[in-house]
mmCIF file of C-alpha atoms in Angstrom:
data_model
loop_
_atom_site.group_PDB
_atom_site.id
_atom_site.type_symbol
_atom_site.label_atom_id
_atom_site.label_comp_id
_atom_site.label_asym_id
_atom_site.label_seq_id
_atom_site.Cartn_x
_atom_site.Cartn_y
_atom_site.Cartn_z
ATOM 1 C CA MET A 295 -0.131 0.055 0.203
ATOM 2 C CA SER A 296 1.576 3.286 -0.996
ATOM 3 C CA ALA A 297 2.165 5.932 1.791
ATOM 4 C CA PRO A 298 -1.006 8.310 0.801
ATOM 5 C CA LEU A 299 -3.345 5.157 0.934
ATOM 6 C CA ARG A 300 -1.865 4.198 4.239
ATOM 7 C CA ARG A 301 -2.721 7.834 5.534
ATOM 8 C CA LEU A 302 -6.183 7.680 4.161
ATOM 9 C CA ALA A 303 -6.894 4.362 5.810
ATOM 10 C CA LEU A 304 -5.270 5.429 9.041
ATOM 11 C CA ALA A 305 -7.385 9.023 9.133
ATOM 12 C CA LEU A 306 -10.760 6.603 8.181
ATOM 13 C CA ALA A 307 -9.943 4.357 11.243
ATOM 14 C CA LEU A 308 -9.298 7.101 13.617
ATOM 15 C CA ALA A 309 -12.507 8.926 12.369
ATOM 16 C CA ALA A 310 -14.518 5.849 12.973
ATOM 17 C CA VAL A 311 -13.338 5.340 16.650
ATOM 18 C CA PRO A 312 -15.461 7.834 18.135
ATOM 19 C CA VAL A 313 -18.394 6.378 16.223
ATOM 20 C CA ALA A 314 -17.570 2.977 17.531
ATOM 21 C CA LEU A 315 -17.100 3.965 21.264
ATOM 22 C CA ALA A 316 -20.650 5.611 20.813
ATOM 23 C CA ALA A 317 -22.038 2.664 19.613
ATOM 24 C CA GLN A 318 -20.818 0.543 22.149
ATOM 25 C CA GLY A 319 -22.025 3.096 24.722
ATOM 26 C CA ASP A 320 -25.666 3.000 23.176
ATOM 27 C CA VAL A 321 -25.525 -1.089 23.678
ATOM 28 C CA ALA A 322 -24.470 -0.689 27.179
ATOM 29 C CA ASP A 323 -27.003 1.658 27.836
ATOM 30 C CA ARG A 324 -29.297 -0.653 26.361
ATOM 31 C CA LEU A 325 -28.501 -3.631 27.972
ATOM 32 C CA ALA A 326 -27.868 -2.100 31.427
ATOM 33 C CA GLY A 327 -30.479 -3.391 34.079
ATOM 34 C CA ARG A 328 -32.200 -5.737 31.479
ATOM 35 C CA LEU A 329 -29.640 -8.470 31.438
ATOM 36 C CA PRO A 330 -27.209 -9.963 33.826
ATOM 37 C CA PRO A 331 -23.835 -8.197 33.782
ATOM 38 C CA GLU A 332 -21.985 -11.597 32.633
ATOM 39 C CA VAL A 333 -24.904 -11.861 29.521
ATOM 40 C CA ALA A 334 -24.196 -8.397 28.660
ATOM 41 C CA ARG A 335 -20.810 -8.355 28.563
ATOM 42 C CA ALA A 336 -20.970 -11.819 26.399
ATOM 43 C CA VAL A 337 -23.386 -10.203 23.899
ATOM 44 C CA GLN A 338 -21.208 -7.303 23.379
ATOM 45 C CA ASP A 339 -18.302 -9.498 22.924
ATOM 46 C CA ILE A 340 -20.206 -11.406 20.429
ATOM 47 C CA ALA A 341 -21.642 -8.355 18.749
ATOM 48 C CA SER A 342 -18.147 -6.736 18.354
ATOM 49 C CA GLY A 343 -16.953 -9.768 16.333
ATOM 50 C CA VAL A 344 -20.011 -9.748 14.159
ATOM 51 C CA THR A 345 -19.561 -5.874 13.426
ATOM 52 C CA ALA A 346 -16.132 -6.341 12.535
ATOM 53 C CA ARG A 347 -17.174 -8.942 9.897
ATOM 54 C CA GLY A 348 -19.409 -6.198 8.442
ATOM 55 C CA LEU A 349 -22.723 -7.748 9.627
ATOM 56 C CA PRO A 350 -26.001 -6.604 11.094
ATOM 57 C CA THR A 351 -26.158 -6.880 14.891
ATOM 58 C CA GLY A 352 -29.646 -5.505 15.977
ATOM 59 C CA ARG A 353 -31.102 -9.102 16.130
ATOM 60 C CA LEU A 354 -28.203 -10.330 18.428
ATOM 61 C CA PHE A 355 -29.608 -7.733 20.998
ATOM 62 C CA ASP A 356 -33.151 -8.387 20.186
ATOM 63 C CA LYS A 357 -32.390 -12.418 21.273
ATOM 64 C CA ALA A 358 -30.599 -11.569 24.473
ATOM 65 C CA LEU A 359 -33.151 -8.972 25.668
ATOM 66 C CA GLU A 360 -36.148 -11.419 24.562
ATOM 67 C CA GLY A 361 -33.945 -14.203 26.785
ATOM 68 C CA GLY A 362 -33.596 -11.881 29.404
ATOM 69 C CA ALA A 363 -37.236 -10.690 29.394
ATOM 70 C CA LYS A 364 -38.221 -14.388 29.756
ATOM 71 C CA ARG A 365 -35.595 -15.024 32.778
ATOM 72 C CA VAL A 366 -33.855 -17.808 30.496
ATOM 73 C CA PRO A 367 -30.495 -18.754 32.295
ATOM 74 C CA ALA A 368 -27.612 -16.875 31.556
ATOM 75 C CA GLU A 369 -25.716 -19.793 29.802
ATOM 76 C CA ARG A 370 -28.802 -20.524 27.545
ATOM 77 C CA VAL A 371 -29.264 -16.542 26.144
ATOM 78 C CA ILE A 372 -25.529 -16.593 25.604
ATOM 79 C CA ALA A 373 -25.779 -19.795 23.312
ATOM 80 C CA ALA A 374 -28.568 -18.428 21.585
ATOM 81 C CA VAL A 375 -26.726 -15.405 20.837
ATOM 82 C CA ARG A 376 -23.802 -17.025 19.848
ATOM 83 C CA ALA A 377 -25.806 -19.652 17.473
ATOM 84 C CA LEU A 378 -27.630 -16.506 15.850
ATOM 85 C CA ALA A 379 -24.043 -15.005 15.153
ATOM 86 C CA GLY A 380 -23.183 -18.161 13.711
ATOM 87 C CA ARG A 381 -26.227 -18.092 10.972
ATOM 88 C CA LEU A 382 -25.429 -14.507 10.380
ATOM 89 C CA ASP A 383 -22.076 -15.633 9.265
ATOM 90 C CA GLN A 384 -23.287 -18.770 7.093
ATOM 91 C CA ALA A 385 -26.064 -16.588 5.531
ATOM 92 C CA ALA A 386 -23.477 -13.836 4.522
ATOM 93 C CA ALA A 387 -21.255 -16.438 3.095
ATOM 94 C CA ALA A 388 -24.027 -18.359 1.192
ATOM 95 C CA LEU A 389 -25.366 -14.877 -0.175
ATOM 96 C CA ARG A 390 -22.015 -14.178 -1.636
ATOM 97 C CA ALA A 391 -21.649 -17.576 -3.063
ATOM 98 C CA GLY A 392 -24.901 -16.898 -4.824
ATOM 99 C CA GLY A 393 -23.487 -13.654 -6.618
ATOM 100 C CA ILE A 394 -24.395 -11.028 -3.889
ATOM 101 C CA ALA A 395 -21.128 -9.474 -3.460
ATOM 102 C CA ALA A 396 -21.938 -7.181 -0.642
ATOM 103 C CA PRO A 397 -25.305 -8.518 1.023
ATOM 104 C CA GLY A 398 -27.373 -5.657 3.041
ATOM 105 C CA ALA A 399 -28.148 -6.356 6.406
ATOM 106 C CA ASP A 400 -31.876 -7.466 5.425
ATOM 107 C CA ALA A 401 -30.688 -10.199 3.235
ATOM 108 C CA VAL A 402 -28.359 -11.290 5.643
ATOM 109 C CA GLU A 403 -31.002 -11.283 8.386
ATOM 110 C CA GLY A 404 -33.473 -13.085 5.885
ATOM 111 C CA GLY A 405 -30.935 -15.852 5.274
ATOM 112 C CA ALA A 406 -30.254 -16.473 8.882
ATOM 113 C CA ASP A 407 -34.150 -16.851 9.366
ATOM 114 C CA ALA A 408 -34.165 -19.130 6.549
ATOM 115 C CA LEU A 409 -31.446 -21.305 8.010
ATOM 116 C CA ASN A 410 -33.268 -21.347 11.289
ATOM 117 C CA ALA A 411 -36.194 -22.477 9.566
ATOM 118 C CA GLY A 412 -34.558 -25.567 8.250
ATOM 119 C CA LEU A 413 -32.828 -24.629 5.146
ATOM 120 C CA GLY A 414 -29.279 -25.374 4.281
ATOM 121 C CA PRO A 415 -26.589 -23.128 3.303
ATOM 122 C CA GLU A 416 -26.817 -24.125 -0.325
ATOM 123 C CA GLN A 417 -30.481 -23.526 -0.524
ATOM 124 C CA VAL A 418 -30.015 -19.965 0.681
ATOM 125 C CA ARG A 419 -27.112 -19.907 -1.950
ATOM 126 C CA GLU A 420 -29.805 -21.096 -4.750
ATOM 127 C CA LEU A 421 -32.213 -18.763 -3.510
ATOM 128 C CA ALA A 422 -29.919 -15.909 -3.550
ATOM 129 C CA SER A 423 -28.759 -16.606 -7.102
ATOM 130 C CA LEU A 424 -32.329 -16.422 -8.195
ATOM 131 C CA SER A 425 -33.255 -13.233 -6.389
ATOM 132 C CA ARG A 426 -32.089 -11.031 -9.291
ATOM 133 C CA SER A 427 -34.161 -7.979 -9.913
ATOM 134 C CA PRO A 428 -36.864 -7.294 -9.452
ATOM 135 C CA TYR A 429 -36.649 -10.022 -6.548
ATOM 136 C CA ASP A 430 -35.211 -8.910 -3.401
ATOM 137 C CA PRO A 431 -33.324 -11.491 -1.968
ATOM 138 C CA ALA A 432 -34.229 -10.523 1.694
ATOM 139 C CA LEU A 433 -38.036 -10.897 0.597
ATOM 140 C CA THR A 434 -37.130 -14.061 -1.098
ATOM 141 C CA LEU A 435 -35.321 -15.598 1.813
ATOM 142 C CA ARG A 436 -38.044 -14.464 4.660
ATOM 143 C CA VAL A 437 -40.741 -16.104 2.216
ATOM 144 C CA ALA A 438 -38.602 -19.227 2.228
ATOM 145 C CA ALA A 439 -38.328 -19.096 6.045
ATOM 146 C CA GLU A 440 -42.052 -18.441 6.356
ATOM 147 C CA LEU A 441 -42.792 -21.514 3.891
ATOM 148 C CA ALA A 442 -40.680 -23.717 5.817
ATOM 149 C CA ALA A 443 -42.201 -22.743 9.204
ATOM 150 C CA LEU A 444 -45.429 -23.580 7.915
ATOM 151 C CA GLY A 445 -44.144 -27.293 7.153
ATOM 152 C CA VAL A 446 -42.931 -27.121 3.679
ATOM 153 C CA GLY A 447 -40.163 -29.047 3.187
ATOM 154 C CA PRO A 448 -36.733 -26.910 2.212
ATOM 155 C CA ASP A 449 -36.412 -28.633 -1.326
ATOM 156 C CA GLN A 450 -39.855 -28.210 -1.905
ATOM 157 C CA THR A 451 -39.758 -24.424 -0.691
ATOM 158 C CA VAL A 452 -36.825 -23.755 -2.929
ATOM 159 C CA GLN A 453 -38.547 -25.735 -5.748
ATOM 160 C CA LEU A 454 -41.829 -23.736 -5.300
ATOM 161 C CA LEU A 455 -39.935 -20.216 -5.033
ATOM 162 C CA ARG A 456 -37.777 -21.374 -8.141
ATOM 163 C CA ASN A 457 -41.156 -22.112 -10.359
ATOM 164 C CA VAL A 458 -42.545 -18.991 -9.390
ATOM 165 C CA ILE A 459 -39.750 -16.758 -10.118
ATOM 166 C CA LYS A 460 -38.646 -18.645 -13.559
ATOM 167 C CA ALA A 461 -42.382 -18.436 -14.464
ATOM 168 C CA GLY A 462 -42.191 -14.577 -14.325
ATOM 169 C CA GLY A 463 -44.415 -14.095 -11.360
ATOM 170 C CA THR A 464 -44.237 -10.726 -9.387
ATOM 171 C CA PRO A 465 -42.519 -10.200 -6.276
ATOM 172 C CA SER A 466 -45.904 -9.597 -5.005
ATOM 173 C CA GLU A 467 -46.835 -13.312 -5.739
ATOM 174 C CA VAL A 468 -43.760 -14.153 -4.310
ATOM 175 C CA LEU A 469 -44.766 -12.667 -1.214
ATOM 176 C CA ASP A 470 -48.029 -14.001 -1.214
ATOM 177 C CA LEU A 471 -47.020 -17.821 -1.208
ATOM 178 C CA PRO A 472 -47.025 -18.289 2.550
ATOM 179 C CA ALA A 473 -50.723 -16.865 2.812
ATOM 180 C CA LYS A 474 -51.632 -19.175 -0.082
ATOM 181 C CA VAL A 475 -50.221 -22.104 1.376
ATOM 182 C CA ALA A 476 -51.785 -21.384 4.830
ATOM 183 C CA SER A 477 -55.167 -21.082 3.295
ATOM 184 C CA GLY A 478 -54.504 -24.618 1.548
ATOM 185 C CA ILE A 479 -53.545 -25.866 5.024
ATOM 186 C CA ALA A 480 -56.742 -24.384 6.822
ATOM 187 C CA HIS A 481 -59.049 -26.279 4.087
ATOM 188 C CA GLY A 482 -57.422 -29.540 5.076
ATOM 189 C CA ALA A 483 -54.338 -30.096 2.924
ATOM 190 C CA THR A 484 -51.200 -31.059 4.313
ATOM 191 C CA PRO A 485 -47.990 -28.227 3.905
ATOM 192 C CA PRO A 486 -46.578 -30.153 0.893
ATOM 193 C CA GLN A 487 -49.711 -30.848 -0.292
ATOM 194 C CA ALA A 488 -50.872 -26.897 -0.667
ATOM 195 C CA ALA A 489 -47.261 -26.295 -1.804
ATOM 196 C CA GLN A 490 -47.472 -28.660 -4.570
ATOM 197 C CA GLY A 491 -50.697 -27.438 -5.615
ATOM 198 C CA LEU A 492 -49.152 -23.944 -6.147
ATOM 199 C CA ALA A 493 -45.964 -25.143 -7.718
ATOM 200 C CA ARG A 494 -47.958 -27.041 -10.138
ATOM 201 C CA GLY A 495 -50.683 -24.497 -11.047
ATOM 202 C CA GLY A 496 -48.778 -21.167 -10.636
ATOM 203 C CA ALA A 497 -48.985 -18.671 -7.949
ATOM 204 C CA ASP A 498 -52.444 -17.532 -8.732
ATOM 205 C CA THR A 499 -54.004 -20.957 -8.507
ATOM 206 C CA PRO A 500 -55.359 -21.778 -5.024
ATOM 207 C CA PRO A 501 -53.998 -25.144 -3.262
ATOM 208 C CA PRO A 502 -55.907 -28.124 -4.140
ATOM 209 C CA HIS A 503 -58.487 -29.576 -1.449
ATOM 210 C CA PRO A 504 -58.077 -32.978 -0.114
ATOM 211 C CA ALA A 505 -60.180 -35.678 -2.081
ATOM 212 C CA HIS A 506 -63.151 -36.368 -0.574
ATOM 213 C CA PRO A 507 -64.802 -39.862 -1.345
ATOM 214 C CA ALA A 508 -68.044 -39.795 -2.910
ATOM 215 C CA ALA A 509 -71.194 -40.110 -0.891
ATOM 216 C CA GLY A 510 -72.095 -43.110 0.167
ATOM 217 C CA LYS A 511 -68.850 -44.694 -0.836
ATOM 218 C CA GLY A 512 -66.482 -43.454 1.622
ATOM 219 C CA ASN A 513 -66.510 -46.043 4.177
ATOM 220 C CA PRO A 514 -66.194 -49.617 3.114
ATOM 221 C CA HIS A 515 -67.271 -50.817 6.488
ATOM 222 C CA ARG A 516 -70.286 -48.613 6.235
ATOM 223 C CA PRO A 517 -73.632 -50.909 6.209
#
């Protein structure tokens, strides 16, 4: 690195110090009195590492505060925050592998949600690869997380999203998929059946209702 570039890098680093210190102070104020001191320190340490890797930290503090509010034991809160940090790392790596060089905070958090719902890093990578304009990767990944949470399997979740995107479905149609699957479930379909109906018929096709036997023929033991 040339001398001018070194001076510029040093100047930028020095300029960032007050901001970083202020942010740490804000975090300390936010956690003070709401978490045991040892938990607050551990969370701040984990968050510092996440920040250094350029990843969002808001979810980490939310997770810690949620555990504190529920009086979860300290070691479990710290483990949950550390696991979330790991998912953020995995999500960011999968997004980059999917062609998103600098994934935004929303996309990274969406990827972490998808991982938490049961998708694997390769599936997050594929969804990132599919999410080209006008499809927002954060939206695609959050939809995937919701579908998985409804009981649609990871592979079927990716297949459904791939079919809708490849068919030219609008971002609104992608966003509507969990509601359509939930509607199918409410009408008696299993989550895989509801998703299969959408994958077969397109995003605007309602999920199939489960087959009902014809009157008088449904029960072979009926007199």
